[in-house]
PDB file of C-alpha atoms in Angstrom:
ATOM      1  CA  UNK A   8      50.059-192.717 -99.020  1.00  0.00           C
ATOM      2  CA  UNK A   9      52.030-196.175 -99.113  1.00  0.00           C
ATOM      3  CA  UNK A  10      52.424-199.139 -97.523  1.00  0.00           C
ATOM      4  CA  UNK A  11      55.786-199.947 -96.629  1.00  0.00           C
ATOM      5  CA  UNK A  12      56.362-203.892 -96.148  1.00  0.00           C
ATOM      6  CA  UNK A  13      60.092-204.234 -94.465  1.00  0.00           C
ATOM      7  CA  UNK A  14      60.746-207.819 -94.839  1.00  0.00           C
ATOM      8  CA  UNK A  15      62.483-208.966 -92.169  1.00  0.00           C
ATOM      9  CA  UNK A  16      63.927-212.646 -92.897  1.00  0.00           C
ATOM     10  CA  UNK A  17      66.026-214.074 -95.168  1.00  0.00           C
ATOM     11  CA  UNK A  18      63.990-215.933 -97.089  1.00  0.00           C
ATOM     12  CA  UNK A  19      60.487-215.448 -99.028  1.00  0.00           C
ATOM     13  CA  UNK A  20      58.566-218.746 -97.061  1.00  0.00           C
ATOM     14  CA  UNK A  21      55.240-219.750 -98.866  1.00  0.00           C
ATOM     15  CA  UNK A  22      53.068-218.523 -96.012  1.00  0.00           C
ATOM     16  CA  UNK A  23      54.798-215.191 -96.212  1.00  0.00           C
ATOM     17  CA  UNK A  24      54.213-215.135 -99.897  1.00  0.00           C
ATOM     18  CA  UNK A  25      50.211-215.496 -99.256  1.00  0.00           C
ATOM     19  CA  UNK A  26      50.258-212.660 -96.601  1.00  0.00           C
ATOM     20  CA  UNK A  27      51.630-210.648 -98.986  1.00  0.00           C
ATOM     21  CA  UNK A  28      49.604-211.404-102.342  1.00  0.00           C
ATOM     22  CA  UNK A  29      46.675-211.209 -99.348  1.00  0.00           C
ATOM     23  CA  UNK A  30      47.567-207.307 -98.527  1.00  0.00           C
ATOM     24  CA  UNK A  31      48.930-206.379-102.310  1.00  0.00           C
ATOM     25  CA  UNK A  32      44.451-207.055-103.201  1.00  0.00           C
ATOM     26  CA  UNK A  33      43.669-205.460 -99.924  1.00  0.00           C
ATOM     27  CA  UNK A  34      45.078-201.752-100.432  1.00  0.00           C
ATOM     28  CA  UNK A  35      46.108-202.462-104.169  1.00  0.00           C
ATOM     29  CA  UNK A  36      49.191-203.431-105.803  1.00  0.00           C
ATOM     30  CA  UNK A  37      50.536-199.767-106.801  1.00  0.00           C
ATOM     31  CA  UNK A  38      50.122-198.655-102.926  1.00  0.00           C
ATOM     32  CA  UNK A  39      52.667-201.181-101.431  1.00  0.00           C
ATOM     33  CA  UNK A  40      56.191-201.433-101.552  1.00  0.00           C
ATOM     34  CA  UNK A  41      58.462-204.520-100.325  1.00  0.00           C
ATOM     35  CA  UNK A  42      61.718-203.676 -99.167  1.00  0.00           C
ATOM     36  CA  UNK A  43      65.135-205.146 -97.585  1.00  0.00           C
ATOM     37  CA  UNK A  44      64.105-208.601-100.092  1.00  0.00           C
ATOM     38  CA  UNK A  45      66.754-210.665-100.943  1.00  0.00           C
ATOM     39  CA  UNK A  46      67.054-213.081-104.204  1.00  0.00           C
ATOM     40  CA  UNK A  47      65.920-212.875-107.764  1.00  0.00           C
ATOM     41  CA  UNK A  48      63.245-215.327-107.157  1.00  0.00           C
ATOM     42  CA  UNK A  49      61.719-213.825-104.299  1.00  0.00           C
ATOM     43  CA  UNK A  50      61.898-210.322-105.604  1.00  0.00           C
ATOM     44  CA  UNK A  51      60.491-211.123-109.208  1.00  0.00           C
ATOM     45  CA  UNK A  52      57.715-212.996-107.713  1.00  0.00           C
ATOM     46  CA  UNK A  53      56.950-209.795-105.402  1.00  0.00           C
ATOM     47  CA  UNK A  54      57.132-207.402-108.501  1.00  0.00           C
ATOM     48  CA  UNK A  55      53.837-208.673-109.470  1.00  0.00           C
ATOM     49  CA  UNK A  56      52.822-207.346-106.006  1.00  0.00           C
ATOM     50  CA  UNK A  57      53.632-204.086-105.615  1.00  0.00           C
ATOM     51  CA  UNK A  58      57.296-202.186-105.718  1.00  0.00           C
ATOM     52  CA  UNK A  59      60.239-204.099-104.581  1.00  0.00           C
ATOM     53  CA  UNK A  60      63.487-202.887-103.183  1.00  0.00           C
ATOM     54  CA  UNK A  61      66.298-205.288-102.159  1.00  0.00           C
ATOM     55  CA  UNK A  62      67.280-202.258 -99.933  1.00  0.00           C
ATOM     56  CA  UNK A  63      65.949-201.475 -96.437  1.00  0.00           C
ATOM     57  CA  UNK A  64      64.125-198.748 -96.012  1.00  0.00           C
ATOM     58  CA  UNK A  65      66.822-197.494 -93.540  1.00  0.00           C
ATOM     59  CA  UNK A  66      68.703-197.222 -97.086  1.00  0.00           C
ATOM     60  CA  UNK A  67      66.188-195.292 -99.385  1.00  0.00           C
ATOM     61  CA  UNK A  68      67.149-191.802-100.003  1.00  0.00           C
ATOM     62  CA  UNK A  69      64.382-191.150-101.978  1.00  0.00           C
ATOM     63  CA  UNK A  70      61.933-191.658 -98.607  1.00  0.00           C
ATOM     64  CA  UNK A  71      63.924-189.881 -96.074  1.00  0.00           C
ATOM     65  CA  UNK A  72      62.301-186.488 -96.625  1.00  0.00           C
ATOM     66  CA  UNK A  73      59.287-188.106 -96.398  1.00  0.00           C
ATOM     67  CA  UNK A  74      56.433-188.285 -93.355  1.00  0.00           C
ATOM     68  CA  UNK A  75      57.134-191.890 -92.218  1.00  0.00           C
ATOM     69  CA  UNK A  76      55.110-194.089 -89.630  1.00  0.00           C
ATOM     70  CA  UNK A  77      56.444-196.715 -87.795  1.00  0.00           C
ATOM     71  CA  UNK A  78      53.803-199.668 -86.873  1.00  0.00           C
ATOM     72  CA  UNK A  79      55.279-200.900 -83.242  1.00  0.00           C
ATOM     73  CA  UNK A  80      52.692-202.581 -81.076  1.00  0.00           C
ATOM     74  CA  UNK A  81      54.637-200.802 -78.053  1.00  0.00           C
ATOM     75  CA  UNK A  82      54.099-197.491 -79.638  1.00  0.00           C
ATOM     76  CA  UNK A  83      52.359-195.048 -76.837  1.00  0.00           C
ATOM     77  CA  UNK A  84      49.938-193.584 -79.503  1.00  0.00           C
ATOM     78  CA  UNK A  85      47.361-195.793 -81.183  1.00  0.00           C
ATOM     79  CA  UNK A  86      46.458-195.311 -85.377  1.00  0.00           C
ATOM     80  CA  UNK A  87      43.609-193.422 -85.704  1.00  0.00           C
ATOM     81  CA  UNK A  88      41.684-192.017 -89.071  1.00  0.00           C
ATOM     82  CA  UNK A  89      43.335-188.697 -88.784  1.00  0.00           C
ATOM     83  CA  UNK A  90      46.705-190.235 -89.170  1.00  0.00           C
ATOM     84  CA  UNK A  91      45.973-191.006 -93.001  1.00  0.00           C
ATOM     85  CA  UNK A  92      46.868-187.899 -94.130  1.00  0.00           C
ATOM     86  CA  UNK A  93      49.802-186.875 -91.708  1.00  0.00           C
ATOM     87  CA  UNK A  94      52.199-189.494 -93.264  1.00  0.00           C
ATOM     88  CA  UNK A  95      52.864-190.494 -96.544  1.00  0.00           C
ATOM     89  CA  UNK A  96      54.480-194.127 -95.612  1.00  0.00           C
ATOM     90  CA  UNK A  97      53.092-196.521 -92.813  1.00  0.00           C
ATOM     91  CA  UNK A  98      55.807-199.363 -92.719  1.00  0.00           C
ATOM     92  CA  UNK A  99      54.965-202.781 -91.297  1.00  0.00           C
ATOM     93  CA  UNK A 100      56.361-205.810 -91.696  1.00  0.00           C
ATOM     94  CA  UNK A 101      58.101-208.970 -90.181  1.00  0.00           C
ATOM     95  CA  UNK A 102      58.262-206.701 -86.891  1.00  0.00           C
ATOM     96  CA  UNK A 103      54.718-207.324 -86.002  1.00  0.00           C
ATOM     97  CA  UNK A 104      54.759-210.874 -86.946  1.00  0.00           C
ATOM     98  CA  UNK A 105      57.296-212.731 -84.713  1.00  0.00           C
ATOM     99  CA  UNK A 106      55.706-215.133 -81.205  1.00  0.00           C
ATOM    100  CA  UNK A 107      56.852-214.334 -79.030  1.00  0.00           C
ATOM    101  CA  UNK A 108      57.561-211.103 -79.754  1.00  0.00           C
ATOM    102  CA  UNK A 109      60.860-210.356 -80.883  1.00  0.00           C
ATOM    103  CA  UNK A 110      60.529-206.659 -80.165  1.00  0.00           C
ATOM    104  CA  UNK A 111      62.468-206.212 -83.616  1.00  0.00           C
ATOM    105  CA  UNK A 112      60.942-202.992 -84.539  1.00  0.00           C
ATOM    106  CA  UNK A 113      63.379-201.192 -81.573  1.00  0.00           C
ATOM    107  CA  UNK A 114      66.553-202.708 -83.844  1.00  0.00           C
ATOM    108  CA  UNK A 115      64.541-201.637 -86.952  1.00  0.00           C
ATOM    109  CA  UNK A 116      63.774-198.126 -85.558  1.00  0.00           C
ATOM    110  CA  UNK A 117      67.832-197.837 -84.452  1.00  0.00           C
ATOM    111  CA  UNK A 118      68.569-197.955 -87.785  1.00  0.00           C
ATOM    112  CA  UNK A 119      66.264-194.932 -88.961  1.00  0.00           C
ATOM    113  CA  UNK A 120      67.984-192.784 -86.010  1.00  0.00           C
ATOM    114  CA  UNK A 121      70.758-193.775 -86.849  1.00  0.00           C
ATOM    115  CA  UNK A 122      70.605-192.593 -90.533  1.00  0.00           C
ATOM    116  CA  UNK A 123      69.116-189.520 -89.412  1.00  0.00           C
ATOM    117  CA  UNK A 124      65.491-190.471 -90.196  1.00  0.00           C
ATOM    118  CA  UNK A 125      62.544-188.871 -88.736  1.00  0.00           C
ATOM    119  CA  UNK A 126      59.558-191.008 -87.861  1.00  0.00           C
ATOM    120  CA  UNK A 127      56.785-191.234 -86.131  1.00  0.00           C
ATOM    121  CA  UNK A 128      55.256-194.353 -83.923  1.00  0.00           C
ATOM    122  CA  UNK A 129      51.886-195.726 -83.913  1.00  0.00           C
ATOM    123  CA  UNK A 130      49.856-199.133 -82.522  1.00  0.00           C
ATOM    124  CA  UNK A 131      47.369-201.387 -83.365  1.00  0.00           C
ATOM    125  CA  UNK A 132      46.812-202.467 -80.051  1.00  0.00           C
ATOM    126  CA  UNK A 133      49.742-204.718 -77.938  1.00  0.00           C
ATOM    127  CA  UNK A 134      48.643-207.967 -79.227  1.00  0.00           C
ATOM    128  CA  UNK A 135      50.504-209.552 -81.872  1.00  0.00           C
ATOM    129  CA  UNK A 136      48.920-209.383 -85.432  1.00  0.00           C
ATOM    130  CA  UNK A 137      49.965-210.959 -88.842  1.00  0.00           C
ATOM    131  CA  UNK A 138      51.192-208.334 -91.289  1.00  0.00           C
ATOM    132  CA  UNK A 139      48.509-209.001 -93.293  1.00  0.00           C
ATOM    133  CA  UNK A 140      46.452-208.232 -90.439  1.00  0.00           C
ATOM    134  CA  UNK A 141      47.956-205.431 -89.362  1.00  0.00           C
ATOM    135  CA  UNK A 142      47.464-203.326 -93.101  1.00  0.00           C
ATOM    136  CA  UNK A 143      43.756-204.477 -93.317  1.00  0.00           C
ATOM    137  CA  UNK A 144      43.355-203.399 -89.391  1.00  0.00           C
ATOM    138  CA  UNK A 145      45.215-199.746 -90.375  1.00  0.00           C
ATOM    139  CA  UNK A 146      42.746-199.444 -93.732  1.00  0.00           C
ATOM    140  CA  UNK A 147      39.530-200.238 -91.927  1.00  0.00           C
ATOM    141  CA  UNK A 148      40.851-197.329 -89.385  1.00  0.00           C
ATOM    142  CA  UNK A 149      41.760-195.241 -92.351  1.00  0.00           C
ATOM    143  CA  UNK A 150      38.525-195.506 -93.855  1.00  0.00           C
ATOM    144  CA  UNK A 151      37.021-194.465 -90.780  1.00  0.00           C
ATOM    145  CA  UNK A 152      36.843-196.517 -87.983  1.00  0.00           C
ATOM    146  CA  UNK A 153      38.592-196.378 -84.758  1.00  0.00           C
ATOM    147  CA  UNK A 154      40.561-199.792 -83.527  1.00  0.00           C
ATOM    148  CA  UNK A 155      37.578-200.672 -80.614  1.00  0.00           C
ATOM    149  CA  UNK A 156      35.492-200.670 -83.598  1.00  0.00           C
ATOM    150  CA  UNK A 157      37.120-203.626 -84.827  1.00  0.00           C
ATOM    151  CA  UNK A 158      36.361-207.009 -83.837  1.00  0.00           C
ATOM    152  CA  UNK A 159      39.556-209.602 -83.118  1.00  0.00           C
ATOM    153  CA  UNK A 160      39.981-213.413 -82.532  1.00  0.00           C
ATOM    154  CA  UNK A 161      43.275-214.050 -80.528  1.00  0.00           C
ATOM    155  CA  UNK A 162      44.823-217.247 -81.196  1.00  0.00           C
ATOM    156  CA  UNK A 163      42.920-219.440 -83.693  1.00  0.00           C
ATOM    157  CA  UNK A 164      43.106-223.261 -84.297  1.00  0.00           C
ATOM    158  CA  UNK A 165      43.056-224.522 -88.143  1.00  0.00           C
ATOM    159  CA  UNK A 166      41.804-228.383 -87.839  1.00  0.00           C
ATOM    160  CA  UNK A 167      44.097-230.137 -90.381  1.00  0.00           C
ATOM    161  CA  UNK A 168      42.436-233.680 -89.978  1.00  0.00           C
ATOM    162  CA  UNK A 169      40.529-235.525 -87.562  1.00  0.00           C
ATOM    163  CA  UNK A 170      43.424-235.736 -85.384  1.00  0.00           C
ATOM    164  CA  UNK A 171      45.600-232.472 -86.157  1.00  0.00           C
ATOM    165  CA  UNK A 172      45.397-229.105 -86.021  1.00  0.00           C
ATOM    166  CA  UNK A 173      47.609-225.812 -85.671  1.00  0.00           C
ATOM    167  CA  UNK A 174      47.222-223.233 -83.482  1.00  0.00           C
ATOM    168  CA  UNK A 175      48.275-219.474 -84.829  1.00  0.00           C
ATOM    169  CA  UNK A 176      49.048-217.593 -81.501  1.00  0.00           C
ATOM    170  CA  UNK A 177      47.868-214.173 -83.062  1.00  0.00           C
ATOM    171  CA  UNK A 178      45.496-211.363 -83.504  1.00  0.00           C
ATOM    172  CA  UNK A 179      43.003-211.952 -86.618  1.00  0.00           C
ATOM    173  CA  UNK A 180      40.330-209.525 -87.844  1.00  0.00           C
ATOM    174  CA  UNK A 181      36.978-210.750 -87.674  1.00  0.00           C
ATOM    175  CA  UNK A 182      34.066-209.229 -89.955  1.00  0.00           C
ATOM    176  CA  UNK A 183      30.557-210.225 -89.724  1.00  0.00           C
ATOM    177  CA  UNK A 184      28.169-211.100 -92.626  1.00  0.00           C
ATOM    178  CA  UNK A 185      24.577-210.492 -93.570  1.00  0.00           C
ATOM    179  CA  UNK A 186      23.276-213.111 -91.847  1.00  0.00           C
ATOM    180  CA  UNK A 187      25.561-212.586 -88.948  1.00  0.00           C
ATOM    181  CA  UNK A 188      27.777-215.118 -89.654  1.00  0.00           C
ATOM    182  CA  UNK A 189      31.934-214.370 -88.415  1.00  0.00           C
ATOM    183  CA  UNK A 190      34.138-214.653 -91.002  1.00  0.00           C
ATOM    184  CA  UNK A 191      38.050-214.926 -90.217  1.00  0.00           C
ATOM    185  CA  UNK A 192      39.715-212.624 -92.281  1.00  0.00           C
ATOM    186  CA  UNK A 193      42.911-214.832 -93.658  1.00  0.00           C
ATOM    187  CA  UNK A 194      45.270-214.845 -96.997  1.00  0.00           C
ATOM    188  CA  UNK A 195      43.113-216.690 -99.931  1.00  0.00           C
ATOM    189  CA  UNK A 196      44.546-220.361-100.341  1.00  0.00           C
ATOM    190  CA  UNK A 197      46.340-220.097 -96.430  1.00  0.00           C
ATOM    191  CA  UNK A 198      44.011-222.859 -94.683  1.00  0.00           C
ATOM    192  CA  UNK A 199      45.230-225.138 -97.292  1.00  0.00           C
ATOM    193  CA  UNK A 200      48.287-224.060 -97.581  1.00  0.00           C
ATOM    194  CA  UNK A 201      48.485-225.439 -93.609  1.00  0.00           C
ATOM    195  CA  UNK A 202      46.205-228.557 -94.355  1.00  0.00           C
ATOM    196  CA  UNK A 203      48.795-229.762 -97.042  1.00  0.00           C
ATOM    197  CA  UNK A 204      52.137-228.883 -94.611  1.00  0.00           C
ATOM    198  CA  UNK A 205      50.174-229.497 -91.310  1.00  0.00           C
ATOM    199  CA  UNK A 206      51.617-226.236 -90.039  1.00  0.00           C
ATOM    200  CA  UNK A 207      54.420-223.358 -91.063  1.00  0.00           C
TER     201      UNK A 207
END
């Protein structure tokens, strides 16, 4: 079982980078694959990630045979634990990233039909998650847990100074510790990544 990252802009921008590097340590680097990236720079720096194609999925012979899962939060069916072994790619990526939506994943999905690709759709609920997000919501589920047993914050604020602060208009995963403290579940180094541009 992979993880399929189908990066969806043109460039590779720094907060990008983090979500990546933040799911490469969350299901490990030799389960992910990035494809459709552009540029030498952006795809050496994702080798040290996981696999890296500069080819869309939608383009990869090699995974056409294969049990594929589309991530689409307007999928019918919702992930569950089962799932895990009924496919042997889950792809996610910029589709599930965009506010407001974009609905990108029907232009992404248009492609696979069009090539002749058979897939499958699943959710993670309609609200709008990170990517990152989204693969450490579909491991938790894989590892056992359904979706309602996961607890969300929609929309958080990130206080940059005394005066500033940025609002990220999505779904976050929220896990509580020991002493029953909640603990945002965010790319290492991403709050100051914001602090020092005061935003994306």
């Amino acid at each position: 079982m992979k993880f399929i990252i189908e990066h969806l802009d043109k460039r590779l921008y720094k907060w990008c980078f983090l979500e990546y590097k933040h799911i490469s340590a969350v299901v490990g680097r030799d389960k992910v694959m990035f494809t459709n990236v552009s540029g030498a720079k952006s795809k050496q720096k994702l080798s040290e990630l996981g696999i890296v194609h500069d080819k869309s999925i939608a383009s990869l012979s090699e995974i056409h045979k294969k049990r594929i899962c589309v991530l689409d939060p307007f999928a019918e069916k919702t992930l569950i634990t089962e799932d895990k072994s009924m496919f042997d790619y889950f792809v996610f990526g910029g589709i599930l990233g965009d506010y407001p939506p974009q609905k990108r994943t029907a232009g992404f999905c248009d492609k696979l039909r069009a090539k002749g690709i058979k897939f499958e759709k699943r959710n993670l609920g309609k609200e709008q998650m990170s990517t990152d997000t989204a693969v450490y919501a579909a491991k938790k589920i894989f590892e056992g847990k359904k979706l309602s047993d996961l607890k969300f914050k929609d929309t958080i604020i990130i206080k940059i100074n005394e005066s500033e602060e940025v609002e990220l208009p999505f779904r976050y995963v929220v896990e509580i510790d020991k002493q029953g403290k909640e603990n945002l579940i965010l790319p290492y180094g991403f709050v100051e990544f914001l602090k020092k541009r005061k935003g994306f």
